[in-house]
Coordinates of N, CA and C and ligand atoms in Angstrom, one line a residue:
M230 N 124.4 145.2 78.0 CA 123.2 145.6 78.1 C 123.9 147.0 77.0
S231 N 123.4 147.5 76.0 CA 124.2 148.7 74.9 C 123.3 149.1 74.9
V232 N 123.5 151.0 75.3 CA 122.2 151.9 75.0 C 123.2 152.8 73.7
S233 N 122.1 152.9 72.3 CA 122.9 153.2 71.3 C 122.8 154.7 71.7
I234 N 123.8 155.4 70.8 CA 123.9 156.9 70.7 C 123.4 157.4 69.6
K235 N 122.3 158.2 69.0 CA 122.4 158.3 67.9 C 123.1 159.5 67.2
S236 N 123.4 159.3 66.2 CA 124.0 160.5 64.9 C 123.2 161.5 64.7
P237 N 123.6 162.7 64.4 CA 123.0 163.7 64.3 C 122.2 163.4 62.9
R238 N 122.6 162.8 62.4 CA 121.8 162.4 61.2 C 120.2 161.1 61.5
Q239 N 120.4 160.7 62.3 CA 119.7 160.0 63.0 C 118.5 160.7 63.8
I240 N 119.1 161.5 64.6 CA 118.1 162.3 65.3 C 117.4 163.0 64.4
E241 N 118.1 163.7 63.0 CA 116.8 164.4 62.6 C 116.0 163.7 61.7
L242 N 116.1 162.4 61.5 CA 115.2 161.2 61.5 C 114.3 161.3 62.3
M243 N 114.4 161.3 63.1 CA 113.8 160.8 64.4 C 113.1 161.6 64.8
R244 N 113.5 162.9 64.5 CA 112.0 164.3 64.7 C 111.4 164.1 63.3
E245 N 111.5 164.0 62.7 CA 110.6 163.9 61.5 C 109.6 162.8 61.6
A246 N 110.3 161.6 62.2 CA 109.4 160.6 62.6 C 108.3 160.9 63.8
G247 N 108.9 161.3 64.5 CA 108.1 161.9 66.0 C 107.4 162.8 65.5
R248 N 107.4 164.0 64.1 CA 105.9 164.6 64.2 C 105.6 164.0 63.5
L249 N 105.3 163.3 62.4 CA 104.6 162.4 61.4 C 103.4 161.6 62.5
L250 N 104.0 161.0 63.8 CA 103.2 160.3 64.7 C 102.2 161.5 65.0
A251 N 102.7 162.7 65.8 CA 102.3 163.5 66.6 C 101.0 163.9 65.6
L252 N 101.3 164.0 64.4 CA 100.2 164.2 63.5 C 98.9 163.2 63.8
V253 N 99.4 162.2 63.4 CA 98.7 160.7 63.6 C 97.9 160.9 64.2
H254 N 98.4 160.6 66.0 CA 97.7 161.1 66.9 C 96.5 162.4 66.7
K255 N 96.9 163.8 66.2 CA 95.8 164.6 66.0 C 95.6 164.1 65.6
E256 N 95.2 163.9 64.5 CA 93.8 163.1 63.6 C 93.2 162.2 64.1
L257 N 93.7 161.3 64.8 CA 92.5 160.0 65.3 C 91.7 160.7 66.6
H258 N 92.4 161.8 67.1 CA 91.5 162.0 68.6 C 90.7 163.0 68.0
S259 N 90.7 164.0 67.0 CA 89.6 164.4 66.3 C 88.5 163.5 65.5
A260 N 88.5 162.1 65.4 CA 88.0 161.5 64.5 C 86.9 160.4 65.5
L261 N 87.8 160.2 66.8 CA 86.9 159.6 67.6 C 85.7 159.8 68.1
K262 N 84.9 159.4 68.0 CA 83.6 159.4 68.2 C 82.5 158.0 68.6
P263 N 81.5 158.5 69.7 CA 80.7 157.0 69.8 C 80.2 156.1 68.4
G264 N 80.0 155.3 68.6 CA 79.7 154.3 68.0 C 80.4 153.8 66.8
M265 N 81.6 154.7 66.7 CA 83.2 153.8 66.5 C 83.5 153.1 66.3
S266 N 84.0 151.8 65.6 CA 85.0 150.9 66.1 C 86.4 150.7 66.5
T267 N 86.9 150.2 67.1 CA 88.4 150.4 67.4 C 89.0 149.9 66.3
W268 N 88.6 149.0 65.0 CA 88.8 148.6 64.3 C 88.5 150.1 62.9
D269 N 88.0 150.5 62.6 CA 88.0 151.8 61.9 C 88.8 152.7 62.8
I270 N 89.4 152.9 64.0 CA 90.5 153.8 64.7 C 91.6 152.7 63.8
D271 N 91.8 152.2 64.2 CA 93.1 150.9 63.2 C 93.3 151.2 61.9
R272 N 92.3 151.4 61.3 CA 92.5 151.7 59.4 C 92.6 153.2 59.6
L273 N 92.0 154.2 59.9 CA 92.3 155.7 59.9 C 93.6 155.7 60.1
G274 N 94.0 155.1 61.2 CA 96.0 155.2 61.4 C 97.1 155.3 60.6
E275 N 96.4 153.9 60.3 CA 96.9 152.5 59.2 C 97.3 153.4 57.8
T276 N 96.1 153.8 57.4 CA 95.9 154.4 56.3 C 97.1 156.1 56.0
M277 N 96.7 156.4 57.5 CA 97.5 157.9 57.5 C 98.8 157.8 57.6
I278 N 99.5 156.8 58.4 CA 101.0 156.1 58.5 C 101.3 156.2 56.9
R279 N 100.6 155.4 56.7 CA 101.0 154.9 54.9 C 101.1 156.0 53.6
D280 N 100.2 156.7 54.1 CA 100.0 158.2 53.0 C 100.8 159.0 53.8
F281 N 101.7 158.9 54.3 CA 103.4 159.4 54.9 C 104.0 159.0 54.4
G282 N 104.0 157.9 53.6 CA 105.5 156.8 53.3 C 106.2 156.1 54.2
C283 N 105.5 156.0 55.6 CA 105.9 155.4 56.6 C 105.4 154.2 56.8
I284 N 106.2 153.1 57.7 CA 105.4 151.8 58.0 C 104.7 151.7 59.3
P285 N 103.7 150.9 59.5 CA 103.4 150.6 60.8 C 104.6 149.9 61.4
N286 N 104.8 150.3 63.1 CA 105.9 149.6 62.8 C 105.5 148.5 64.0
F287 N 104.6 148.7 64.5 CA 103.5 147.6 65.4 C 102.9 146.2 65.0
K288 N 102.7 146.6 63.2 CA 102.1 145.6 62.8 C 102.8 144.6 62.4
N289 N 101.9 143.0 62.9 CA 103.3 141.9 62.8 C 104.3 142.0 63.8
Y290 N 104.2 142.8 64.7 CA 105.7 142.9 65.8 C 105.4 141.3 66.9
N291 N 105.9 140.5 66.2 CA 105.8 139.6 67.4 C 104.3 139.0 67.1
G292 N 103.7 139.3 65.9 CA 102.3 138.3 65.5 C 101.3 139.4 65.9
Y293 N 101.8 140.5 66.2 CA 100.6 141.5 66.3 C 99.9 142.0 65.2
P294 N 98.4 141.9 65.4 CA 97.7 142.2 63.9 C 97.7 143.7 63.3
A295 N 97.9 144.6 63.9 CA 97.2 145.5 63.8 C 98.3 146.5 63.8
S296 N 97.9 148.1 63.5 CA 99.0 149.0 63.5 C 98.7 149.9 64.7
I297 N 97.5 150.1 65.2 CA 97.5 150.7 66.3 C 97.3 149.3 67.7
C298 N 97.2 149.7 69.1 CA 96.7 149.3 70.1 C 95.9 150.2 70.5
V299 N 94.6 149.7 70.3 CA 93.8 150.4 71.2 C 92.5 149.7 72.3
S300 N 93.0 150.6 73.6 CA 92.8 150.2 75.2 C 91.2 151.2 75.3
V301 N 90.7 150.1 76.1 CA 89.4 151.2 76.3 C 89.2 150.1 77.6
N302 N 88.9 151.8 78.3 CA 88.9 151.5 80.2 C 89.6 150.5 80.8
D303 N 88.7 149.5 81.4 CA 90.2 148.7 82.4 C 91.0 147.8 81.2
E304 N 91.0 148.0 80.0 CA 92.3 147.2 79.4 C 93.5 148.4 79.5
V305 N 94.7 148.1 79.8 CA 95.8 148.7 79.9 C 96.3 149.0 78.8
V306 N 96.8 148.1 78.1 CA 97.3 148.1 76.6 C 97.3 146.9 75.5
H307 N 97.9 147.3 74.8 CA 97.7 146.4 73.6 C 96.4 145.6 73.1
G308 N 95.5 146.6 73.3 CA 93.9 146.0 72.5 C 94.2 145.6 71.3
I309 N 93.8 144.6 71.0 CA 93.4 144.4 69.3 C 92.1 145.0 68.5
P310 N 92.1 145.9 67.9 CA 91.4 146.5 67.0 C 90.1 145.6 66.6
S311 N 88.7 145.9 67.0 CA 87.8 144.9 66.8 C 86.8 145.3 65.9
K312 N 86.3 145.0 64.7 CA 84.9 145.4 63.8 C 83.6 145.5 65.0
K313 N 83.5 144.2 66.1 CA 82.6 144.4 66.8 C 82.9 145.0 68.1
H314 N 84.4 146.1 68.8 CA 84.4 146.5 69.6 C 84.1 148.2 69.2
L315 N 82.5 148.8 69.3 CA 82.1 149.9 69.6 C 82.4 150.8 70.6
I316 N 83.4 151.9 70.4 CA 83.6 153.1 71.5 C 81.8 154.0 72.0
R317 N 82.0 154.2 73.2 CA 81.2 154.7 73.7 C 81.3 155.8 74.7
E318 N 79.8 156.6 74.2 CA 80.5 158.0 75.5 C 80.4 157.7 76.7
G319 N 81.2 158.3 77.4 CA 82.3 157.9 78.5 C 83.1 157.0 78.7
D320 N 83.4 156.2 78.0 CA 84.2 155.4 77.9 C 86.2 156.4 77.7
I321 N 87.3 155.6 78.2 CA 88.2 156.0 78.2 C 89.2 155.4 77.3
V322 N 89.6 155.6 76.3 CA 90.2 154.9 75.0 C 91.9 155.6 74.6
S323 N 92.7 154.4 74.9 CA 94.3 154.4 74.8 C 94.4 153.9 73.4
L324 N 94.7 154.7 73.3 CA 96.1 154.5 71.4 C 97.4 154.7 71.5
D325 N 97.8 153.7 71.3 CA 99.4 153.4 71.3 C 100.0 153.1 69.7
C326 N 100.8 153.8 69.0 CA 101.3 153.7 68.2 C 102.4 153.8 67.8
G327 N 102.9 153.6 66.5 CA 104.1 153.8 66.0 C 104.4 153.7 64.5
L328 N 105.6 154.1 64.1 CA 105.5 154.8 63.0 C 107.2 154.3 62.4
I329 N 107.9 153.9 61.2 CA 109.4 153.9 61.1 C 109.2 154.8 59.3
Y330 N 109.9 156.0 59.8 CA 110.4 157.0 59.1 C 112.0 157.0 58.3
Q331 N 112.7 156.7 57.3 CA 113.9 156.6 56.8 C 114.5 155.5 57.9
G332 N 114.1 154.4 58.2 CA 114.8 153.7 59.2 C 114.4 153.7 60.6
M333 N 113.9 155.1 60.6 CA 113.8 155.1 62.4 C 113.0 155.2 63.0
H334 N 112.4 154.8 63.9 CA 111.2 154.8 64.9 C 110.7 155.5 65.8
S335 N 109.2 155.8 65.7 CA 109.0 156.2 66.8 C 107.7 155.7 67.6
D336 N 107.6 156.4 68.7 CA 106.5 155.3 69.5 C 105.3 156.7 70.2
A337 N 104.4 156.8 70.2 CA 103.5 157.3 71.3 C 102.4 156.8 71.9
A338 N 101.5 157.5 72.7 CA 100.6 156.8 73.3 C 99.6 158.1 74.0
R339 N 98.2 158.1 73.7 CA 97.3 159.2 74.4 C 96.1 157.9 74.8
T340 N 95.6 158.9 75.7 CA 94.5 158.3 76.6 C 93.2 159.9 76.4
W341 N 92.3 159.2 75.5 CA 91.0 160.5 75.5 C 89.8 159.9 75.8
G342 N 89.3 160.9 76.4 CA 87.9 160.3 76.5 C 87.0 160.3 75.6
I343 N 86.3 159.8 75.5 CA 84.5 159.7 74.7 C 83.8 160.9 75.2
G344 N 83.4 161.8 74.7 CA 82.2 162.8 75.1 C 82.3 163.3 76.6
T345 N 81.6 163.2 77.2 CA 81.5 163.6 79.1 C 82.1 162.3 79.8
V346 N 83.4 162.2 80.4 CA 84.0 160.9 81.0 C 83.7 161.5 82.3
S347 N 83.6 160.7 83.6 CA 83.0 160.7 85.2 C 84.8 161.8 85.5
A348 N 84.0 162.4 86.2 CA 85.3 163.4 86.8 C 86.4 162.2 87.3
D349 N 86.4 161.3 87.7 CA 87.5 160.0 88.2 C 88.4 159.5 87.4
A350 N 87.6 159.5 86.4 CA 88.4 158.8 84.8 C 88.9 160.3 84.2
Q351 N 88.7 161.2 84.2 CA 89.5 162.3 83.6 C 90.3 163.1 84.7
R352 N 90.4 162.9 85.8 CA 91.6 162.8 87.0 C 92.4 161.7 86.7
L353 N 92.4 160.4 86.0 CA 93.1 159.1 85.8 C 94.1 159.7 85.2
M354 N 93.6 160.0 83.9 CA 94.1 160.6 82.3 C 95.0 161.6 82.8
N355 N 94.7 163.0 83.1 CA 95.2 164.2 83.8 C 96.6 163.8 84.6
V356 N 96.2 162.7 85.4 CA 97.6 162.3 86.3 C 98.6 161.3 85.6
T357 N 97.8 160.7 84.7 CA 98.9 159.8 83.9 C 99.4 160.5 83.2
R358 N 99.3 161.6 82.6 CA 100.0 162.5 81.3 C 100.9 163.1 82.2
Q359 N 100.4 163.7 83.6 CA 101.3 164.7 84.3 C 103.0 163.9 84.5
S360 N 102.4 162.3 84.8 CA 103.2 161.7 85.1 C 104.5 161.4 84.4
F361 N 104.3 161.8 83.6 CA 105.2 161.2 82.3 C 106.0 163.1 82.2
F362 N 105.4 164.0 82.6 CA 105.7 165.1 82.2 C 107.3 165.2 83.6
E363 N 106.7 164.5 84.8 CA 107.4 164.6 86.4 C 108.6 163.6 85.6
G364 N 108.6 162.6 85.2 CA 109.4 161.6 84.9 C 110.5 162.4 84.3
I365 N 110.0 162.8 84.0 CA 111.0 163.5 82.1 C 111.9 165.0 82.5
K366 N 111.3 165.5 83.9 CA 111.9 166.8 84.7 C 113.7 166.1 84.6
L367 N 113.2 164.9 84.3 CA 114.9 163.9 85.3 C 115.9 163.8 83.9
A368 N 115.0 163.6 83.3 CA 115.8 162.9 81.6 C 116.7 164.1 81.4
K369 N 117.9 163.8 81.8 CA 119.3 164.8 81.1 C 120.2 164.4 81.4
E370 N 121.0 164.6 80.5 CA 122.4 164.1 80.7 C 123.5 164.0 81.7
G371 N 124.5 162.8 82.5 CA 124.4 163.2 83.7 C 123.2 162.8 84.8
N372 N 122.1 162.6 84.3 CA 121.2 162.0 85.2 C 121.4 160.6 85.1
H373 N 120.5 159.6 86.0 CA 120.6 158.4 85.8 C 118.8 158.0 85.9
L374 N 119.2 156.8 85.0 CA 117.8 156.3 84.2 C 116.3 156.2 85.2
Y375 N 117.1 155.5 86.6 CA 116.3 155.1 87.4 C 115.6 156.8 88.6
E376 N 115.9 157.6 87.8 CA 115.5 158.5 89.0 C 114.4 158.9 87.8
I377 N 114.0 158.9 86.7 CA 113.1 159.1 86.0 C 112.1 158.1 86.4
S378 N 112.4 156.6 86.5 CA 111.5 156.2 86.9 C 110.9 156.3 88.3
A379 N 111.6 156.4 89.3 CA 111.0 156.7 90.7 C 110.2 158.1 90.5
A380 N 110.5 159.4 89.8 CA 109.4 160.7 89.7 C 108.1 159.8 89.3
I381 N 108.2 159.2 88.3 CA 106.8 158.9 87.5 C 106.1 158.3 89.0
Q382 N 106.6 157.1 89.4 CA 105.9 156.6 90.6 C 105.5 157.2 91.8
D383 N 106.4 158.3 92.2 CA 106.1 158.9 93.5 C 104.8 159.6 92.7
Y384 N 104.6 160.5 91.3 CA 103.9 161.2 91.5 C 102.3 160.7 91.7
V385 N 102.2 159.4 90.7 CA 101.0 158.4 90.6 C 100.9 158.3 92.1
E386 N 101.9 157.9 93.1 CA 101.2 157.6 93.7 C 100.6 158.4 94.8
A387 N 100.8 159.6 94.8 CA 101.1 161.0 95.7 C 99.3 161.1 95.0
H388 N 99.0 160.7 94.3 CA 97.5 161.0 93.6 C 96.6 159.5 94.1
G389 N 97.2 158.4 94.6 CA 96.1 157.2 94.8 C 96.0 156.6 93.9
Y390 N 96.7 156.6 92.8 CA 97.1 155.6 91.9 C 98.2 154.7 91.7
S391 N 98.1 154.0 90.8 CA 99.1 152.8 91.0 C 99.9 152.8 89.2
V392 N 101.0 152.5 89.8 CA 101.9 152.3 88.2 C 101.7 150.8 88.1
V393 N 101.7 150.3 87.1 CA 101.8 148.6 86.2 C 103.3 148.6 86.5
R394 N 103.8 147.4 86.9 CA 104.7 146.5 86.8 C 105.1 145.8 85.8
D395 N 104.1 145.4 85.4 CA 104.7 143.6 84.0 C 105.1 144.7 82.9
L396 N 105.0 146.0 82.6 CA 105.4 146.3 81.4 C 106.0 147.7 81.7
V397 N 107.1 148.1 80.7 CA 108.0 149.2 80.8 C 108.5 150.1 79.5
G398 N 108.4 150.9 79.7 CA 109.0 151.9 78.6 C 110.5 151.4 78.0
H399 N 111.0 151.9 77.1 CA 112.5 151.4 76.1 C 112.7 152.1 75.6
G400 N 114.4 151.8 75.3 CA 115.3 152.7 74.5 C 114.3 152.2 72.7
I401 N 114.8 153.5 71.9 CA 113.8 153.2 70.6 C 115.1 153.8 69.9
G402 N 114.7 153.4 68.4 CA 115.9 154.1 67.6 C 115.6 153.5 66.1
T403 N 116.5 152.3 65.6 CA 116.7 151.8 64.9 C 115.5 150.2 64.9
H404 N 115.5 150.1 65.9 CA 114.3 149.5 66.3 C 113.3 149.9 67.3
L405 N 112.0 149.1 67.5 CA 111.2 149.7 68.2 C 111.4 149.5 69.8
H406 N 112.2 148.1 70.0 CA 112.3 148.2 71.6 C 113.9 148.0 71.5
E407 N 114.6 149.2 72.2 CA 115.8 149.0 72.3 C 116.5 148.8 73.8
D408 N 117.3 148.4 73.8 CA 118.0 148.8 75.5 C 118.2 150.3 75.7
P409 N 117.7 150.9 77.1 CA 117.5 150.3 77.9 C 115.8 150.0 77.9
Q410 N 115.6 148.8 79.4 CA 114.2 148.7 80.0 C 114.1 150.1 80.4
I411 N 112.6 150.6 80.6 CA 112.7 151.6 81.4 C 111.0 151.5 82.7
P412 N 111.7 151.2 83.8 CA 110.6 150.8 84.6 C 110.2 152.3 84.7
N413 N 108.5 152.1 85.4 CA 107.6 153.7 85.4 C 107.8 153.5 87.5
F414 N 108.8 152.6 87.9 CA 108.8 152.4 89.0 C 109.9 152.3 90.1
R415 N 110.0 152.5 91.1 CA 111.5 152.2 91.5 C 112.5 151.4 91.5
Q416 N 113.5 151.5 91.4 CA 114.8 149.8 91.1 C 115.6 149.9 92.2
R417 N 116.2 148.9 92.4 CA 117.2 149.3 93.2 C 118.2 149.5 92.2
G418 N 119.5 150.4 92.9 CA 120.5 150.9 92.0 C 120.4 152.5 91.4
R419 N 120.6 152.7 90.7 CA 120.4 154.1 90.1 C 120.0 153.5 88.3
G420 N 120.6 152.5 87.7 CA 120.4 152.8 86.4 C 121.7 153.8 85.9
I421 N 121.6 153.5 84.6 CA 122.7 153.9 83.6 C 122.5 155.5 84.0
R422 N 123.6 155.4 83.4 CA 124.1 157.6 82.8 C 123.3 157.5 81.6
L423 N 122.3 158.8 81.7 CA 121.8 159.3 80.6 C 123.4 160.0 80.2
Q424 N 123.3 159.7 78.3 CA 124.2 160.7 77.6 C 123.4 161.4 76.7
A425 N 123.5 162.6 76.1 CA 122.7 163.3 75.3 C 123.1 162.3 73.6
G426 N 122.0 162.2 73.1 CA 121.9 161.4 71.9 C 121.2 160.3 72.3
M427 N 120.6 160.0 73.3 CA 119.8 158.8 73.7 C 118.8 159.1 73.3
T428 N 117.7 158.1 72.8 CA 116.8 158.3 72.6 C 115.4 157.1 73.2
L429 N 114.8 157.7 74.1 CA 113.7 156.6 74.9 C 112.1 157.1 74.6
A430 N 111.5 155.6 74.4 CA 109.9 155.9 74.8 C 109.9 155.5 76.3
I431 N 109.3 156.6 76.8 CA 108.8 156.8 78.4 C 107.1 156.4 78.3
E432 N 106.9 155.8 78.7 CA 105.2 155.2 78.9 C 104.8 154.7 80.2
P433 N 104.4 155.8 81.3 CA 103.4 155.4 82.3 C 102.2 154.6 81.8
M434 N 101.9 153.5 82.2 CA 100.9 153.0 82.4 C 100.2 152.8 84.1
V435 N 99.4 153.4 84.0 CA 98.5 153.9 85.5 C 97.3 153.3 85.7
N436 N 96.5 152.3 86.7 CA 96.1 152.2 87.2 C 94.7 153.0 88.6
A437 N 93.5 152.6 87.8 CA 92.8 153.2 89.3 C 92.9 152.9 90.3
G438 N 92.8 151.5 90.1 CA 92.8 150.4 91.6 C 94.1 149.9 91.6
R439 N 94.2 148.7 91.9 CA 95.6 148.4 92.2 C 96.5 148.1 91.1
Y440 N 97.8 147.9 91.3 CA 98.8 148.0 90.2 C 98.7 146.4 89.1
D441 N 98.3 145.3 89.4 CA 98.2 144.0 89.2 C 97.3 144.0 87.6
V442 N 97.8 143.2 87.0 CA 97.1 142.9 85.4 C 96.9 141.8 85.3
E443 N 96.3 141.6 84.3 CA 96.4 140.1 83.3 C 96.4 140.1 81.9
W444 N 96.3 139.1 81.2 CA 96.3 139.0 79.6 C 95.1 138.1 79.1
L445 N 94.4 138.9 78.6 CA 93.5 138.1 78.2 C 93.7 136.6 77.2
D446 N 92.6 136.0 76.8 CA 92.7 135.0 76.2 C 93.6 134.6 74.4
D447 N 93.2 136.6 74.4 CA 94.0 136.5 73.0 C 95.2 137.0 73.2
D448 N 96.1 136.4 74.3 CA 97.2 136.7 74.7 C 98.0 137.5 74.3
W449 N 97.4 139.4 74.1 CA 97.7 140.3 73.3 C 97.3 141.7 74.8
T450 N 95.7 141.7 74.7 CA 95.6 142.5 75.7 C 95.1 142.2 76.9
V451 N 96.2 143.6 77.3 CA 96.3 143.4 79.2 C 95.2 144.3 80.0
V452 N 94.8 143.8 80.6 CA 93.2 144.4 81.4 C 94.1 144.4 83.0
T453 N 93.1 145.1 83.5 CA 93.6 145.6 85.0 C 92.6 143.9 85.8
E454 N 93.3 143.8 86.5 CA 92.8 142.6 87.3 C 91.6 143.0 88.4
D455 N 91.6 144.1 89.0 CA 90.5 144.2 89.7 C 89.4 144.7 88.3
G456 N 89.5 145.1 87.5 CA 88.8 146.0 86.5 C 88.0 147.4 86.8
S457 N 89.3 147.6 87.5 CA 89.6 149.3 87.3 C 90.1 149.9 86.2
L458 N 89.8 151.6 86.2 CA 90.1 151.8 84.4 C 92.1 151.7 84.4
S459 N 92.1 152.2 83.8 CA 93.9 152.7 83.1 C 93.6 153.7 82.2
A460 N 95.3 153.7 82.6 CA 95.2 155.3 81.6 C 96.8 154.9 81.2
H461 N 97.4 155.4 80.0 CA 98.5 155.0 79.3 C 99.1 156.6 78.6
Y462 N 100.0 156.9 78.4 CA 100.8 158.6 78.2 C 102.0 158.0 77.9
E463 N 102.4 158.1 76.5 CA 103.8 157.9 75.7 C 104.1 158.5 75.4
N464 N 105.9 159.1 75.2 CA 105.9 160.0 73.7 C 108.1 159.2 73.9
T465 N 108.3 159.6 72.8 CA 109.3 159.0 72.4 C 110.3 160.5 72.3
I466 N 111.2 160.5 73.3 CA 112.4 161.4 73.5 C 113.9 161.5 73.6
L467 N 114.5 162.8 73.3 CA 116.0 162.6 72.9 C 116.3 163.5 74.5
V468 N 117.3 162.8 75.0 CA 118.2 163.2 75.8 C 119.2 163.9 75.2
T469 N 119.2 165.2 75.8 CA 120.2 166.2 75.4 C 121.3 166.7 77.1
K470 N 121.8 167.3 76.4 CA 123.1 168.0 77.7 C 122.4 168.6 78.7
E471 N 120.9 169.5 77.7 CA 120.3 170.7 79.1 C 119.0 169.9 79.7
G472 N 119.1 168.8 78.5 CA 117.4 168.0 79.3 C 117.1 167.0 78.7
C473 N 115.5 167.8 78.3 CA 115.2 166.7 76.9 C 114.2 167.3 75.7
E474 N 114.6 166.8 74.7 CA 113.3 167.0 73.4 C 112.7 165.8 73.3
I475 N 111.2 166.1 73.1 CA 110.3 165.3 73.2 C 110.0 165.7 71.4
L476 N 109.9 164.4 71.3 CA 110.0 164.1 70.0 C 108.3 164.0 69.2
T477 N 107.5 163.7 69.8 CA 106.2 163.2 69.2 C 105.1 163.9 69.8
L478 N 105.4 165.0 70.4 CA 104.6 166.1 70.6 C 104.4 167.3 69.6
L479 N 103.4 168.0 69.4 CA 103.0 168.9 68.3 C 102.9 170.3 69.4
P480 N 104.0 171.1 68.8 CA 103.7 172.4 69.6 C 102.6 173.0 70.7
E481 N 101.5 172.7 69.9 CA 100.2 173.0 70.6 C 99.9 172.1 71.7
E482 N 100.6 170.6 71.8 CA 100.0 170.3 73.0 C 101.5 170.6 74.0
E483 N 102.3 170.5 74.1 CA 103.3 171.2 75.1 C 102.5 171.9 76.2
Q484 N 102.6 171.9 77.3 CA 102.2 171.8 78.4 C 103.0 173.2 79.1
Ligands
LIG32 N1 103.7 151.0 71.9 C1 104.1 149.4 72.2 C2 105.5 149.7 73.0 O1 105.6 150.2 73.6 C3 104.4 148.6 71.5 C4 103.2 147.6 71.0 S1 103.4 146.3 71.0 C5 103.1 145.5 69.6 O2 106.1 148.3 73.6 F1 102.9 144.5 69.1 F2 101.6 146.0 69.3 F3 103.5 146.4 68.7
LIG33 CO1 106.3 152.2 73.5

């Protein structure tokens, strides 16, 4: 396994790839409303990405047919946008999206509630988002990769939820998926030593019930086996000597 260290120039480009992607997420969030189709969301996102002069990196990735993964309620990730799937008040909607800016990739996911959602659904979204922040407290040169994994799992399980095992985060840069794989759960050993200049996509997927998932017949959509709700939160980060920089978050989203 080889984990690339990005050059200062590549890091500059990834900052811009990240900033533009954060703007796409912001726009999609404000556009979400009951009655909209998941296909409408994809059209809006892809148009915005192309208007920025960027390329949607999910489109045609291993045959994935859209630019945004839209996963509703018990769908965990990789939901395929459809004109027939209308989002409704009370749904939780995970949007996973990425783009290429001058050869460098960014990748980020958010889960939003449509109108008023149940207290349980809101708590699941909050815990999922916070688990990312708990994980990246360990993202720093000299620490080891699986310290991040363990911190995410511990936080999620302390809140009574479970972390999906079958999908993981990843390195990112000149490709959408680079080494290393980044599980959101404890591993044997401690993983690679983190170095400044590594860029990683950290992406906890959290189920309200059991962690088991299954694939629908479309071969993409991942759903919880027990039908429980699932949330996803992801950012592209840059490891630094002091800690990390989140590349796909707008200043107003910082906690
Ligand atoms: N964001 C996803 C990931 O982190 C990528 C979706 S796979 C695709 O792996 F095929 F939809 F692009
Ligand atoms: Co990703």
